[in-house]
Amino acid sequence: MTASAPERQGPMDAFRGDRVYLGADHARNERRTWIVAGICVLTLVAQIGGGIVFNSMALIGGGVHMGAHVAALAVAAGAYRMARRFAHDPRFSFGTGKLGYLAGFANAAVLAVSAVLVAVESGRHMLSPSPVAYDGALALAALALVVNLICVWLLRPVHDHANDKEGDLNLSAAHLHLAGDAGVSALAIIGLGLGRVFDWPWADALAGLAGAALLAHFAFRLLVRTGAVLLDVNPSPELTAEIRRRLESEGERLIDLHLWKLGPGHHAAIVVVEAGGPQTAEAYRARLAGLHGLSHVTVETRQTR
């Protein structure tokens, strides 16, 4: 069996006239990320100041993590802005949709560092507990929880499952940061409450350790999800199977298929179709028309002998 000279479909957009692969909610997500960043700055000042005044490790831990939020949200918002600004720049061969995943990966690393810092400081307070001003600390922890829940609601992801089951991972990274902080705040309230009722000064530090474990869990999930996109791991076995089914529907053989993510709701595919009398590349592209989330296709045909 030999192959004839391949008929190639050049690297051009299969179903669009441009290479803008931004998410459908890009503008909304960018705007809300900046708003939440401002709210987090105010909360950070309150938590760190309160933790120092009331000698609460849980509050200081929450403040340290909130500082990481401010940095993470700035990175996320900056990625949205850069992706939008350079969306039509021809230097980006496959658009700027992956900038959000790069920001999400960086924020996952920051989240992991935050978990380590909170764990170390909480462990130190666990070994050497000191008196805590419970009333003031509880009030600030409750305020932080309310603020975090508001921010979590503002940054709630809007998934279009028909196009992308993952959604916008840049927004998801920022959302998980805040959800983690909400969990830390809730644990701080529990730890401070137990310490106040039962006179357990170590309960506050134990709550900090539990919060660190929660942050580490979120960081690991984000690193895996964003890293998979950056390394071009096949994002959808279902879409892969449907591409194969359509291209082999008339007896052809698909001898090569690469599928990867370009941005939220956008995928690219390179396929090599072999047949005794192959159709044109354009005909095979037409078979793939209408597939949700498939925004760029390159087709090569080969003739069997």
Coordinates of N, CA and C in Angstrom, one line a residue, residues 8-180:
R8 N -3.5 18.7 0.6 CA -3.6 19.4 1.9 C -4.6 20.5 1.9
Q9 N -5.2 20.6 3.1 CA -6.0 21.8 3.4 C -5.1 22.7 4.3
G10 N -4.6 23.8 3.8 CA -3.7 24.6 4.6 C -4.3 25.0 5.9
P11 N -3.4 25.6 6.8 CA -3.9 26.0 8.2 C -4.7 27.2 8.1
M12 N -6.0 27.0 7.7 CA -6.9 28.1 7.7 C -8.2 27.7 8.5
D13 N -8.9 28.7 9.0 CA -10.0 28.5 9.8 C -11.1 27.7 9.0
A14 N -11.6 26.6 9.6 CA -12.6 25.8 8.8 C -14.0 26.5 8.8
F15 N -14.4 27.1 9.8 CA -15.7 27.6 9.9 C -15.9 29.1 10.2
R16 N -14.7 29.8 10.3 CA -14.7 31.2 10.6 C -13.8 31.9 9.7
G17 N -14.0 33.2 9.7 CA -13.1 34.0 8.8 C -11.9 34.6 9.5
D18 N -11.7 34.3 10.8 CA -10.7 34.9 11.6 C -10.1 33.8 12.5
R19 N -9.2 34.2 13.4 CA -8.6 33.2 14.3 C -8.8 33.7 15.7
V20 N -9.9 34.3 16.0 CA -10.2 34.7 17.4 C -10.9 33.6 18.1
Y21 N -10.2 33.0 19.1 CA -10.8 31.9 19.8 C -11.0 32.2 21.3
L22 N -11.7 33.4 21.5 CA -12.0 33.8 22.9 C -13.3 33.2 23.3
G23 N -13.5 33.0 24.6 CA -14.7 32.5 25.1 C -15.9 33.4 24.9
A24 N -17.1 32.8 24.8 CA -18.3 33.6 24.5 C -18.6 34.7 25.6
D25 N -18.1 34.4 26.9 CA -18.3 35.3 28.0 C -17.1 36.1 28.3
H26 N -16.2 36.3 27.4 CA -14.9 36.9 27.7 C -15.0 38.3 28.3
A27 N -15.8 39.1 27.7 CA -16.0 40.5 28.2 C -16.6 40.5 29.6
R28 N -17.6 39.7 29.8 CA -18.3 39.6 31.1 C -17.3 39.1 32.2
N29 N -16.5 38.1 31.9 CA -15.6 37.5 32.8 C -14.5 38.5 33.2
E30 N -14.0 39.2 32.2 CA -13.0 40.2 32.5 C -13.5 41.3 33.4
R31 N -14.6 41.8 33.1 CA -15.2 42.9 33.9 C -15.4 42.5 35.3
R32 N -16.0 41.3 35.5 CA -16.3 40.9 36.9 C -15.0 40.6 37.7
T33 N -14.0 40.1 37.0 CA -12.7 39.8 37.6 C -12.1 41.1 38.2
W34 N -12.1 42.2 37.5 CA -11.6 43.4 38.0 C -12.4 43.9 39.2
I35 N -13.7 43.8 39.2 CA -14.6 44.2 40.3 C -14.3 43.4 41.5
V36 N -14.1 42.1 41.4 CA -13.8 41.2 42.5 C -12.4 41.5 43.1
A37 N -11.5 41.8 42.2 CA -10.1 42.2 42.7 C -10.2 43.4 43.6
G38 N -11.0 44.4 43.3 CA -11.1 45.6 44.1 C -11.7 45.2 45.5
I39 N -12.7 44.4 45.5 CA -13.3 43.9 46.7 C -12.3 43.2 47.6
C40 N -11.5 42.3 47.0 CA -10.6 41.6 47.7 C -9.5 42.4 48.4
V41 N -9.1 43.5 47.7 CA -8.1 44.4 48.3 C -8.6 45.0 49.6
L42 N -9.9 45.4 49.7 CA -10.4 45.9 50.9 C -10.5 44.9 52.0
T43 N -10.9 43.7 51.6 CA -11.0 42.6 52.6 C -9.7 42.2 53.1
L44 N -8.6 42.2 52.3 CA -7.3 41.8 52.7 C -6.8 42.8 53.8
V45 N -7.0 44.1 53.7 CA -6.6 45.0 54.7 C -7.3 44.8 56.0
A46 N -8.6 44.5 55.9 CA -9.4 44.2 57.1 C -8.9 42.9 57.8
Q47 N -8.6 41.9 57.1 CA -8.3 40.6 57.7 C -6.9 40.7 58.3
I48 N -5.9 41.2 57.6 CA -4.6 41.3 58.2 C -4.5 42.2 59.4
G49 N -5.2 43.3 59.3 CA -5.2 44.2 60.4 C -5.9 43.6 61.6
G50 N -7.0 42.9 61.4 CA -7.8 42.3 62.5 C -7.0 41.1 63.1
G51 N -6.3 40.4 62.2 CA -5.5 39.2 62.8 C -4.4 39.7 63.7
I52 N -3.8 40.8 63.3 CA -2.7 41.4 64.2 C -3.3 41.9 65.5
V53 N -4.4 42.7 65.4 CA -5.0 43.3 66.6 C -5.5 42.2 67.5
F54 N -6.2 41.2 67.0 CA -6.9 40.2 67.8 C -6.0 38.9 68.0
N55 N -4.8 38.9 67.4 CA -3.9 37.7 67.6 C -4.5 36.4 67.1
S56 N -5.2 36.5 65.9 CA -5.8 35.3 65.3 C -5.1 34.8 64.1
M57 N -4.5 33.6 64.2 CA -3.8 33.0 63.1 C -4.8 32.7 62.0
A58 N -6.0 32.3 62.3 CA -7.0 32.0 61.2 C -7.3 33.2 60.4
L59 N -7.4 34.4 61.0 CA -7.6 35.6 60.3 C -6.4 36.0 59.5
I60 N -5.2 35.9 60.1 CA -4.0 36.2 59.3 C -3.8 35.3 58.2
G61 N -4.1 34.0 58.4 CA -4.0 33.0 57.3 C -5.0 33.4 56.2
G62 N -6.2 33.8 56.6 CA -7.2 34.2 55.6 C -6.7 35.5 54.8
G63 N -6.1 36.4 55.5 CA -5.5 37.6 54.9 C -4.4 37.3 53.9
V64 N -3.5 36.4 54.3 CA -2.4 36.0 53.4 C -3.0 35.4 52.2
H65 N -4.0 34.5 52.4 CA -4.6 33.9 51.2 C -5.3 34.9 50.3
M66 N -5.9 35.9 51.0 CA -6.6 36.9 50.2 C -5.6 37.8 49.4
G67 N -4.4 38.0 50.0 CA -3.4 38.6 49.2 C -3.0 37.8 48.0
A68 N -3.0 36.5 48.1 CA -2.8 35.7 46.9 C -3.9 35.9 45.9
H69 N -5.1 36.1 46.4 CA -6.3 36.3 45.6 C -6.1 37.5 44.7
V70 N -5.7 38.6 45.4 CA -5.5 39.9 44.7 C -4.5 39.7 43.5
A71 N -3.4 39.0 43.8 CA -2.4 38.8 42.7 C -3.0 37.9 41.7
A72 N -3.7 36.8 42.1 CA -4.3 35.9 41.1 C -5.4 36.6 40.3
L73 N -6.2 37.4 40.9 CA -7.2 38.1 40.1 C -6.6 39.1 39.1
A74 N -5.5 39.7 39.6 CA -4.8 40.7 38.6 C -4.3 39.9 37.5
V75 N -3.7 38.7 37.7 CA -3.2 37.9 36.6 C -4.3 37.5 35.7
A76 N -5.4 37.0 36.3 CA -6.5 36.6 35.5 C -7.1 37.7 34.6
A77 N -7.3 38.9 35.2 CA -7.9 40.0 34.5 C -6.9 40.5 33.4
G78 N -5.6 40.5 33.8 CA -4.6 40.8 32.8 C -4.6 39.9 31.6
A79 N -4.8 38.6 31.8 CA -4.8 37.6 30.8 C -6.0 37.9 29.8
Y80 N -7.1 38.2 30.4 CA -8.3 38.6 29.6 C -8.0 39.8 28.7
R81 N -7.4 40.8 29.3 CA -7.1 42.0 28.6 C -6.1 41.7 27.4
M82 N -5.1 41.0 27.7 CA -4.1 40.7 26.7 C -4.6 39.8 25.6
A83 N -5.4 38.8 26.0 CA -6.1 38.0 24.9 C -6.9 38.8 24.0
R84 N -7.7 39.7 24.6 CA -8.6 40.6 23.8 C -7.7 41.5 22.9
R85 N -6.7 42.1 23.5 CA -5.9 43.1 22.8 C -5.2 42.5 21.6
F86 N -4.6 41.3 21.8 CA -3.8 40.7 20.7 C -4.6 39.6 19.9
A87 N -5.9 39.6 20.0 CA -6.7 38.5 19.4 C -6.5 38.5 17.9
H88 N -6.2 39.6 17.3 CA -6.1 39.6 15.8 C -4.6 39.7 15.4
D89 N -3.7 39.5 16.3 CA -2.3 39.6 16.0 C -1.8 38.4 15.2
P90 N -1.3 38.5 14.0 CA -1.0 37.3 13.2 C 0.2 36.5 13.8
R91 N 0.9 37.1 14.8 CA 2.0 36.4 15.4 C 1.5 35.2 16.2
F92 N 0.3 35.2 16.6 CA -0.3 34.1 17.4 C -1.0 33.2 16.4
S93 N -0.3 32.1 16.0 CA -0.7 31.2 14.9 C -2.1 30.7 15.2
F94 N -2.4 30.4 16.4 CA -3.7 29.8 16.8 C -4.5 30.7 17.8
G95 N -4.3 32.0 17.6 CA -5.0 32.9 18.5 C -4.5 33.0 19.9
T96 N -5.2 33.8 20.7 CA -4.7 34.1 22.1 C -5.6 33.4 23.1
G97 N -6.4 32.4 22.7 CA -7.3 31.8 23.6 C -6.7 31.0 24.8
K98 N -5.4 30.7 24.6 CA -4.7 29.9 25.7 C -4.1 30.8 26.7
L99 N -4.1 32.1 26.6 CA -3.5 32.9 27.6 C -4.3 32.7 28.9
G100 N -5.6 32.5 28.9 CA -6.3 32.2 30.1 C -5.9 31.0 30.8
Y101 N -5.5 29.9 30.1 CA -5.0 28.7 30.7 C -3.7 28.9 31.3
L102 N -2.8 29.7 30.7 CA -1.5 30.0 31.2 C -1.7 30.7 32.6
A103 N -2.6 31.7 32.6 CA -2.9 32.4 33.8 C -3.5 31.5 34.9
G104 N -4.3 30.6 34.5 CA -4.9 29.7 35.4 C -3.9 28.8 36.0
F105 N -2.9 28.3 35.2 CA -1.8 27.5 35.7 C -1.0 28.2 36.7
A106 N -0.7 29.5 36.4 CA 0.1 30.3 37.3 C -0.6 30.5 38.6
N107 N -1.9 30.8 38.6 CA -2.7 31.0 39.8 C -2.8 29.7 40.6
A108 N -2.8 28.6 39.9 CA -2.8 27.3 40.7 C -1.5 27.1 41.5
A109 N -0.4 27.5 40.9 CA 0.9 27.5 41.6 C 0.9 28.4 42.8
V110 N 0.3 29.6 42.6 CA 0.2 30.6 43.7 C -0.7 30.0 44.8
L111 N -1.8 29.4 44.5 CA -2.7 28.7 45.5 C -1.9 27.7 46.3
A112 N -1.1 26.9 45.6 CA -0.3 25.9 46.3 C 0.7 26.5 47.3
V113 N 1.3 27.6 46.9 CA 2.2 28.3 47.8 C 1.5 28.8 49.0
S114 N 0.3 29.4 48.8 CA -0.5 29.9 49.8 C -0.8 28.8 50.8
A115 N -1.2 27.6 50.3 CA -1.5 26.5 51.2 C -0.3 26.1 52.1
V116 N 0.9 26.2 51.5 CA 2.1 25.8 52.3 C 2.3 26.9 53.4
L117 N 2.2 28.2 53.0 CA 2.4 29.3 54.0 C 1.5 29.2 55.1
V118 N 0.2 29.0 54.8 CA -0.8 28.9 55.9 C -0.5 27.7 56.8
A119 N -0.2 26.6 56.2 CA 0.1 25.3 57.0 C 1.3 25.5 57.9
V120 N 2.4 26.2 57.4 CA 3.6 26.4 58.2 C 3.2 27.3 59.4
E121 N 2.6 28.4 59.1 CA 2.3 29.3 60.2 C 1.3 28.8 61.2
S122 N 0.3 28.0 60.7 CA -0.7 27.4 61.6 C 0.0 26.3 62.5
G123 N 0.9 25.6 61.9 CA 1.7 24.6 62.7 C 2.5 25.2 63.8
R124 N 3.0 26.4 63.5 CA 3.8 27.1 64.5 C 2.9 27.5 65.7
H125 N 1.7 28.0 65.3 CA 0.8 28.4 66.4 C 0.2 27.2 67.1
M126 N 0.1 26.1 66.4 CA -0.4 24.9 67.1 C 0.6 24.4 68.2
L127 N 1.9 24.5 67.9 CA 2.9 24.1 68.9 C 3.1 25.1 70.0
S128 N 2.8 26.4 69.7 CA 2.9 27.4 70.7 C 1.7 28.3 70.7
P129 N 0.5 27.8 71.2 CA -0.7 28.5 71.2 C -0.6 29.8 72.1
S130 N -1.3 30.8 71.7 CA -1.3 32.1 72.5 C -2.8 32.6 72.5
P131 N -3.1 33.4 73.5 CA -4.5 33.9 73.7 C -5.0 34.6 72.4
V132 N -6.3 34.4 72.2 CA -6.9 35.0 71.0 C -8.1 35.8 71.5
A133 N -8.2 37.0 70.9 CA -9.4 37.9 71.2 C -10.6 37.4 70.3
Y134 N -11.3 36.5 70.8 CA -12.3 35.8 70.0 C -13.4 36.6 69.5
D135 N -14.0 37.6 70.2 CA -15.1 38.3 69.8 C -14.8 39.1 68.5
G136 N -13.7 39.9 68.6 CA -13.3 40.7 67.4 C -12.9 39.8 66.2
A137 N -12.2 38.7 66.5 CA -11.8 37.8 65.4 C -13.0 37.1 64.8
L138 N -14.0 36.7 65.5 CA -15.2 36.1 65.0 C -15.9 37.1 64.1
A139 N -16.0 38.3 64.5 CA -16.7 39.3 63.7 C -16.0 39.5 62.3
L140 N -14.7 39.6 62.4 CA -14.0 39.8 61.1 C -14.1 38.5 60.2
A141 N -14.0 37.4 60.8 CA -14.1 36.1 60.1 C -15.4 36.0 59.4
A142 N -16.5 36.4 60.1 CA -17.8 36.3 59.5 C -17.9 37.3 58.4
L143 N -17.3 38.5 58.5 CA -17.4 39.5 57.5 C -16.6 39.0 56.2
A144 N -15.5 38.3 56.5 CA -14.7 37.8 55.4 C -15.5 36.7 54.6
L145 N -16.2 35.9 55.4 CA -17.0 34.8 54.7 C -18.1 35.5 53.8
V146 N -18.7 36.5 54.3 CA -19.8 37.1 53.6 C -19.2 37.7 52.3
V147 N -18.1 38.4 52.4 CA -17.4 39.0 51.2 C -17.0 37.9 50.2
N148 N -16.4 36.8 50.8 CA -16.0 35.8 49.9 C -17.2 35.1 49.1
L149 N -18.3 35.0 49.8 CA -19.5 34.4 49.2 C -20.0 35.3 48.1
I150 N -20.0 36.6 48.3 CA -20.4 37.6 47.3 C -19.5 37.5 46.1
C151 N -18.2 37.4 46.3 CA -17.2 37.3 45.2 C -17.3 36.0 44.5
V152 N -17.6 34.9 45.2 CA -17.8 33.6 44.5 C -19.0 33.7 43.6
W153 N -20.0 34.3 44.1 CA -21.2 34.5 43.2 C -20.9 35.3 42.0
L154 N -20.2 36.4 42.2 CA -19.9 37.3 41.1 C -19.1 36.6 40.0
L155 N -18.2 35.7 40.4 CA -17.3 35.0 39.5 C -17.8 33.6 39.1
R156 N -19.1 33.3 39.4 CA -19.6 32.0 39.1 C -19.4 31.7 37.6
P157 N -18.8 30.6 37.2 CA -18.6 30.2 35.8 C -20.0 30.0 35.1
V158 N -20.1 30.4 33.9 CA -21.3 30.2 33.0 C -20.8 29.2 32.0
H159 N -21.1 27.9 32.2 CA -20.7 26.8 31.3 C -21.7 26.7 30.1
D160 N -21.1 26.6 28.9 CA -21.9 26.1 27.8 C -21.5 24.7 27.5
H161 N -22.2 23.7 28.1 CA -21.8 22.3 28.1 C -21.9 21.8 26.6
A162 N -22.7 22.4 25.8 CA -22.8 21.9 24.4 C -21.5 22.2 23.7
N163 N -20.8 23.2 24.1 CA -19.6 23.5 23.4 C -18.3 23.2 24.1
D164 N -18.3 23.2 25.5 CA -17.1 23.0 26.2 C -17.4 22.6 27.6
K165 N -17.2 21.4 28.0 CA -17.6 20.9 29.3 C -16.7 21.5 30.4
E166 N -15.5 22.0 30.0 CA -14.6 22.6 31.0 C -14.9 24.1 31.3
G167 N -15.4 24.8 30.3 CA -15.7 26.2 30.4 C -14.4 27.0 30.4
D168 N -14.5 28.2 30.9 CA -13.3 29.1 31.0 C -12.5 28.8 32.2
L169 N -11.3 28.2 32.0 CA -10.5 27.8 33.2 C -9.8 29.0 33.8
N170 N -9.7 30.1 33.1 CA -9.1 31.3 33.7 C -10.1 31.7 34.8
L171 N -11.3 31.8 34.5 CA -12.4 32.2 35.4 C -12.5 31.2 36.5
S172 N -12.4 29.9 36.1 CA -12.6 28.8 37.1 C -11.5 28.9 38.1
A173 N -10.2 29.2 37.7 CA -9.1 29.3 38.6 C -9.4 30.4 39.6
A174 N -9.8 31.6 39.2 CA -10.1 32.7 40.1 C -11.3 32.3 41.0
H175 N -12.3 31.6 40.4 CA -13.4 31.2 41.2 C -13.0 30.2 42.3
L176 N -12.1 29.3 42.0 CA -11.7 28.3 43.0 C -10.8 29.0 44.1
H177 N -10.0 30.0 43.7 CA -9.3 30.8 44.7 C -10.3 31.3 45.8
L178 N -11.3 31.9 45.3 CA -12.3 32.6 46.2 C -13.1 31.5 47.0
A179 N -13.5 30.4 46.3 CA -14.2 29.4 47.0 C -13.3 28.8 48.1
G180 N -12.0 28.6 47.8 CA -11.1 28.1 48.8 C -11.0 29.1 50.0

